[in-house]
mmCIF file of C-alpha atoms in Angstrom:
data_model
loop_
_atom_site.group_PDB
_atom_site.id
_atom_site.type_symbol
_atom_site.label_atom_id
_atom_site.label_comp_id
_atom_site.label_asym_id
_atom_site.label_seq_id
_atom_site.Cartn_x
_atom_site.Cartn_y
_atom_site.Cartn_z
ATOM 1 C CA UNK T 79 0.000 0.000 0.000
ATOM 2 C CA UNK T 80 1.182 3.186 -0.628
ATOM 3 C CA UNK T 81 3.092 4.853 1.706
ATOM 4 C CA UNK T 82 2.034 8.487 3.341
ATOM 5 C CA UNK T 83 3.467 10.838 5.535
ATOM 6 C CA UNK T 84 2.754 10.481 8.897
ATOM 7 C CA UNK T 85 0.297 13.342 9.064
ATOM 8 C CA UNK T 86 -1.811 12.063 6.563
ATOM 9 C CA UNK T 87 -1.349 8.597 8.685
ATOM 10 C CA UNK T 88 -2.061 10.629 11.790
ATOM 11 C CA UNK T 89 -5.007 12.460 10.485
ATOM 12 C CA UNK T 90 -6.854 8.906 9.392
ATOM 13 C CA UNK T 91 -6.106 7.107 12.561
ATOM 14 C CA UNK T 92 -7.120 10.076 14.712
ATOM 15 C CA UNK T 93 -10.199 10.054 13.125
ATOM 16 C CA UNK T 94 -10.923 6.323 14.619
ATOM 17 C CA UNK T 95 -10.020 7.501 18.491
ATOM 18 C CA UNK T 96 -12.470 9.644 19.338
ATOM 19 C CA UNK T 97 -12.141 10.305 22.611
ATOM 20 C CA UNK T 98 -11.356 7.610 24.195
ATOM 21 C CA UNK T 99 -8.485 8.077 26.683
ATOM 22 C CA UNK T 100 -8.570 4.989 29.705
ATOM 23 C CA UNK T 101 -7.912 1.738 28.868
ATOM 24 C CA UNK T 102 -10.407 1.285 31.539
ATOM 25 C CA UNK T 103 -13.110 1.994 28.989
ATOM 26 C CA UNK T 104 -12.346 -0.964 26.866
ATOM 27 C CA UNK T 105 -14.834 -4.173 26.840
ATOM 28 C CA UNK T 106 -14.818 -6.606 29.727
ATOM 29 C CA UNK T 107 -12.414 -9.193 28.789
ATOM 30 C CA UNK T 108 -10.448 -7.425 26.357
ATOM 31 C CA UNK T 109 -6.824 -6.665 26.795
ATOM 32 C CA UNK T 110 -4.161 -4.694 25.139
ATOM 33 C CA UNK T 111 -2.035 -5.907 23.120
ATOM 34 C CA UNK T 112 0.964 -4.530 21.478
ATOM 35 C CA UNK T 113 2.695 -4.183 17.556
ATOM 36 C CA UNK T 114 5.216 -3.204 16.301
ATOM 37 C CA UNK T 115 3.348 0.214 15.025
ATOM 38 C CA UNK T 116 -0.069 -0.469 16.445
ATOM 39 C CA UNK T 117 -1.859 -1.208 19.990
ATOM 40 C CA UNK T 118 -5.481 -2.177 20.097
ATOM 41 C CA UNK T 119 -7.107 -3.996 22.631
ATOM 42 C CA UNK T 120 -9.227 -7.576 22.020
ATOM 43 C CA UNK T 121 -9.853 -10.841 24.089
ATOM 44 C CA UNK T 122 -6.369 -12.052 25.434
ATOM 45 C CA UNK T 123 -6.177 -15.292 22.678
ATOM 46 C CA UNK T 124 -6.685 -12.896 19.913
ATOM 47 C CA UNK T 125 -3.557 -11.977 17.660
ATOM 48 C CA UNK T 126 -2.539 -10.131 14.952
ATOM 49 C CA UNK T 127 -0.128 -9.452 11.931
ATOM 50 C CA UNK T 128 0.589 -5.535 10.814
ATOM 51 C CA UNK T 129 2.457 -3.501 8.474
ATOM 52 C CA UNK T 130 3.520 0.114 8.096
ATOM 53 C CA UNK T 131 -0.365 1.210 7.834
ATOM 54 C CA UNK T 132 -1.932 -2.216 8.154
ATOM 55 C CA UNK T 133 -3.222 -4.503 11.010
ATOM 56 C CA UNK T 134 -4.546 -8.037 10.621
ATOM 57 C CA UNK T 135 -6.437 -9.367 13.856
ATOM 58 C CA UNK T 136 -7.777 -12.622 14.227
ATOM 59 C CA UNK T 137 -9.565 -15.100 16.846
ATOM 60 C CA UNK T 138 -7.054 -18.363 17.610
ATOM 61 C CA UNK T 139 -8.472 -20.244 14.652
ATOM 62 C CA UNK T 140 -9.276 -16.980 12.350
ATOM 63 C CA UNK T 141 -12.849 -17.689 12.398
ATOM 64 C CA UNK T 142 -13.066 -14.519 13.432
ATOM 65 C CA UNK T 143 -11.476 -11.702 10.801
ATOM 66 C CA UNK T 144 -10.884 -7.741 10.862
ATOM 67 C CA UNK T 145 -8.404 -6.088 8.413
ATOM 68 C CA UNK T 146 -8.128 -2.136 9.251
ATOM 69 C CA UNK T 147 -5.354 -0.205 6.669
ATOM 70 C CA UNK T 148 -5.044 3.123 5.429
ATOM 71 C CA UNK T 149 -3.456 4.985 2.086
ATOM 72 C CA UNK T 150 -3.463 8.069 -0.254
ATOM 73 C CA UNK T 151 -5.771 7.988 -2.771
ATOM 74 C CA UNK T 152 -6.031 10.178 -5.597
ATOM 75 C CA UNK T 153 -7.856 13.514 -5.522
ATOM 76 C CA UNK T 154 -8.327 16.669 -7.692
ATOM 77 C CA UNK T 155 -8.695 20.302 -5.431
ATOM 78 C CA UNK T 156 -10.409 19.708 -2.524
ATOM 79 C CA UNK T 157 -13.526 19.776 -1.556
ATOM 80 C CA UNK T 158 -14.015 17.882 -5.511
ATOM 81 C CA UNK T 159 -12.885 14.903 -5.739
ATOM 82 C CA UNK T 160 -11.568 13.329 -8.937
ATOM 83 C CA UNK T 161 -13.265 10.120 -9.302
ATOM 84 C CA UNK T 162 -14.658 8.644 -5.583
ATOM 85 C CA UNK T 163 -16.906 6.030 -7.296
ATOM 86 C CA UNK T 164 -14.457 4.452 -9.465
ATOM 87 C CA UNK T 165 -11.862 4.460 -6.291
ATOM 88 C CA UNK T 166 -14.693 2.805 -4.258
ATOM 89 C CA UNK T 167 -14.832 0.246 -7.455
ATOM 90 C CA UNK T 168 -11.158 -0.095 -7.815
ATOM 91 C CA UNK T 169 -10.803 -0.801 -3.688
ATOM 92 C CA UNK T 170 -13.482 -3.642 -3.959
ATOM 93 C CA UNK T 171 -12.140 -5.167 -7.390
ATOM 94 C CA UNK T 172 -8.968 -5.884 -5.722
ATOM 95 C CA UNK T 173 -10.018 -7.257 -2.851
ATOM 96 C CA UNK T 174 -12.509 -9.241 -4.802
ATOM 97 C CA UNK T 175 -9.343 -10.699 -7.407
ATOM 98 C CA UNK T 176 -7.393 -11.741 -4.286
ATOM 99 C CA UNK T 177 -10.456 -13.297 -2.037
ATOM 100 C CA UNK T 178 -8.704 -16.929 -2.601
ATOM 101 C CA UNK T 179 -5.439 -15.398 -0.809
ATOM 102 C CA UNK T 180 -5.059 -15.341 3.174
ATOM 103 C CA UNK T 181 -5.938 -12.235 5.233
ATOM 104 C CA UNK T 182 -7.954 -10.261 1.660
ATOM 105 C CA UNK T 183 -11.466 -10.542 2.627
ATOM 106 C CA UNK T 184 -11.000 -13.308 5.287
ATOM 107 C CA UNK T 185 -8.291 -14.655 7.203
ATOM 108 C CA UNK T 186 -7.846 -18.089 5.499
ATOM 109 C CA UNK T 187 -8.950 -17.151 2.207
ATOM 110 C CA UNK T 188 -12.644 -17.540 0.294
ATOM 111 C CA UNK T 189 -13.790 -19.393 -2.966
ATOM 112 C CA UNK T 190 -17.519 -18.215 -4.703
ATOM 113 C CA UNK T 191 -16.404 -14.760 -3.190
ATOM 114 C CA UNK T 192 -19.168 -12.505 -4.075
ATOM 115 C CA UNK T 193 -20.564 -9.002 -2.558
ATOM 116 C CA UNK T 194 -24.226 -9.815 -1.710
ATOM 117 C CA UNK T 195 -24.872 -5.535 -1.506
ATOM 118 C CA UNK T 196 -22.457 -2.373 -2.322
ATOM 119 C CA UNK T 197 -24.725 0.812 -0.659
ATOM 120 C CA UNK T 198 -24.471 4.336 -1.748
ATOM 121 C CA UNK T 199 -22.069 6.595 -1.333
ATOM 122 C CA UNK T 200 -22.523 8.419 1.987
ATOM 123 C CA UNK T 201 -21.437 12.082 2.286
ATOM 124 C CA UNK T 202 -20.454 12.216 6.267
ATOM 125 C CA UNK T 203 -19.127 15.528 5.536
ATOM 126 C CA UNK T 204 -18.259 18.185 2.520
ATOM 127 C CA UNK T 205 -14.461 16.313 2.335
ATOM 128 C CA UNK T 206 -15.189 12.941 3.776
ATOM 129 C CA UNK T 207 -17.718 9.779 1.835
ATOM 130 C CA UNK T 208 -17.802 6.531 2.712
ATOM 131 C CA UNK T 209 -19.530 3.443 0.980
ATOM 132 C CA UNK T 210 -20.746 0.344 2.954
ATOM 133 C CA UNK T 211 -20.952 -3.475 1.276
ATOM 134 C CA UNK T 212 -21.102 -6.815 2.162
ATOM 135 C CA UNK T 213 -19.722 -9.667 0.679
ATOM 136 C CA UNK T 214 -20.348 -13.549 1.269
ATOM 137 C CA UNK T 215 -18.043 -16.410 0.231
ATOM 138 C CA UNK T 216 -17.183 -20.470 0.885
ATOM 139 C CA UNK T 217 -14.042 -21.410 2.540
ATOM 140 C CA UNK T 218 -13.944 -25.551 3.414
ATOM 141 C CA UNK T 219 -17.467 -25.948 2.570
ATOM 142 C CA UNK T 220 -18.886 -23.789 4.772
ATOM 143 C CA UNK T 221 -20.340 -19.535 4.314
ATOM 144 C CA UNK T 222 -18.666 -16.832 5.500
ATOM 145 C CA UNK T 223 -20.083 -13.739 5.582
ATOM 146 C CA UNK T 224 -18.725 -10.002 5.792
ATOM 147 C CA UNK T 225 -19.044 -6.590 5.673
ATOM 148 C CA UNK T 226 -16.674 -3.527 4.339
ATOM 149 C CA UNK T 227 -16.566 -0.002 5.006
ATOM 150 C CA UNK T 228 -14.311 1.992 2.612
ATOM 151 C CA UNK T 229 -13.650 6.649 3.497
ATOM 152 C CA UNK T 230 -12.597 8.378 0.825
ATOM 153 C CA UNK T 231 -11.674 11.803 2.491
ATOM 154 C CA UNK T 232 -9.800 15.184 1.954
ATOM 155 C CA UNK T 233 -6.546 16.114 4.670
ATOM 156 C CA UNK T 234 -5.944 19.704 2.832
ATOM 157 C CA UNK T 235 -3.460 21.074 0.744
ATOM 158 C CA UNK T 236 -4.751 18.663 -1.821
ATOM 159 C CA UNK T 237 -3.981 15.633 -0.373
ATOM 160 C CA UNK T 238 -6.459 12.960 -0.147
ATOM 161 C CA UNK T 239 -6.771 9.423 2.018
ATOM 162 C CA UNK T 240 -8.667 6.592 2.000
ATOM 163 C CA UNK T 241 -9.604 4.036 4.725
ATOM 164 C CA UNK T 242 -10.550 0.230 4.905
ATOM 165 C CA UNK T 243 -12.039 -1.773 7.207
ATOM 166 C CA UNK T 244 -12.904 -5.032 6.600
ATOM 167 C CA UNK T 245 -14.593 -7.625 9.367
ATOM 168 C CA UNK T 246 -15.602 -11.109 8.244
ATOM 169 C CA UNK T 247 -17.127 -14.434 10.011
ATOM 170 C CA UNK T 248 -18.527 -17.949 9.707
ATOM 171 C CA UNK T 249 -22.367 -17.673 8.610
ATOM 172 C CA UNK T 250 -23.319 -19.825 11.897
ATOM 173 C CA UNK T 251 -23.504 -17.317 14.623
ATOM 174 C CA UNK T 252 -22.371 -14.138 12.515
ATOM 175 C CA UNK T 253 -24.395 -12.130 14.233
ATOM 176 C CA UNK T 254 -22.503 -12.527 17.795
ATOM 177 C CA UNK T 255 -19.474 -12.663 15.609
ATOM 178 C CA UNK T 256 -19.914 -9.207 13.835
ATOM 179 C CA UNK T 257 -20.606 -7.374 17.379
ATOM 180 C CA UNK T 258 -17.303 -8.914 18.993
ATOM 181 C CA UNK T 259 -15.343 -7.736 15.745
ATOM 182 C CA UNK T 260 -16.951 -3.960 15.639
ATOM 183 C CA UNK T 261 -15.944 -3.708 19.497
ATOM 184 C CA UNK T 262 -12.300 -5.182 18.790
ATOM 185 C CA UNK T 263 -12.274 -2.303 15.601
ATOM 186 C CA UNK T 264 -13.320 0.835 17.768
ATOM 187 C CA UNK T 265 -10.026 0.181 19.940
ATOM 188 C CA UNK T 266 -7.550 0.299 17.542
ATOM 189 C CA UNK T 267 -4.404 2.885 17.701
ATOM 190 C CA UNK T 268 -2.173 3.547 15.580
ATOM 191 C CA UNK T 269 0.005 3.556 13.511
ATOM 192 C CA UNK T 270 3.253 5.180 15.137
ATOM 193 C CA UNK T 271 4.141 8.513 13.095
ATOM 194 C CA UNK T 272 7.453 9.543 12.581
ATOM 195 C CA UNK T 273 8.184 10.494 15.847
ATOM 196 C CA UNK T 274 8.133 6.831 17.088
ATOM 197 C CA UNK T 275 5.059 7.266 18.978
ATOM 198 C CA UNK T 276 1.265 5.726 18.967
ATOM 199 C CA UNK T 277 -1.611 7.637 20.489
ATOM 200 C CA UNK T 278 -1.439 6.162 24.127
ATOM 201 C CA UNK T 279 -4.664 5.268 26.066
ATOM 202 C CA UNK T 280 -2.951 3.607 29.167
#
């Protein structure tokens, strides 16, 4: 993915936050864990993979799925953007062409990957959309199911940023599944900037 400076970085993670600042607010049962350039905070068995402005977490098995990343996309002056549709279509394609490969749209890769609904384009604010799909696939014979939430937003001085998140489980009991995995996503921080530090919440 490509790589951004770390206020753009900062700017898309910060975003995520809020205003959360005690770990003492997390879930019961969850505990932090820390990366290399991220720390988030999940049940203790839970692990994860990462890169620069990536993170992979997982349940023990990978049953349970997130993938949260962030890059630069493309934009013309802000508050226009160039093309947000076709970067929503581009995002989705390429997860779609890779769904047979580990850690794309689940952790141990899908076959029959298909998305079952791709919603509007929301405007959240004059510089910041944001399209919502699911997706459904097979992986050893039995359904997975998924959802994805893609921001296509502006940081200024014509730089523009996109962010992914994508949270996928087996069919059986998705419903407990896809709470657990939104919780794990809202306490995620990071990545480090380039002063070697991640927003702290302990």
């Amino acid at each position: 993915m490509r790589k951004l400076s770390w206020l753009v970085l900062a700017s898309v993670f910060l975003m995520l936050a809020g205003s959360l600042t005690t770990a003492n607010a997390v879930p019961r049962g969850f505990v932090k864990h820390t990366e290399g350039n991220f720390v988030w905070f999940g049940p203790r068995s839970w692990g994860a993979a990462e890169g620069q402005n990536d993170i992979w977490i997982s349940s023990p098995t990978g049953t349970q799925y997130l993938h949260y990343g962030a890059g630069g996309a493309a934009c013309a002056y802000p508050p226009l953007y160039s093309d947000p549709a076709g970067f929503f279509s581009y995002l989705r394609s390429g997860y779609l062409n890779t769904a047979r490969e580990n850690f794309s749209l689940y952790s141990k890769g899908l076959r029959r990957a298909r998305y079952t609904r791709v919603g509007r384009i929301q405007t959240i604010n004059a510089n910041y959309l944001r399209q919502r799909s699911t997706f459904t696939g097979i992986h050893r014979g039995k359904r997975i199911r998924g959802e994805m939430i893609l921001d296509f937003f502006a940081v200024g001085g014509g730089v523009c940023g996109n962010r992914q998140q994508v949270r996928a489980a087996p069919q059986r009991g998705f419903g407990r599944s896809i709470r657990q995995l939104r919780e794990v996503q809202k306490y995620i921080f990071g990545p480090k900037d380039a002063t070697g530090t991640t927003p702290r919440i302990d």
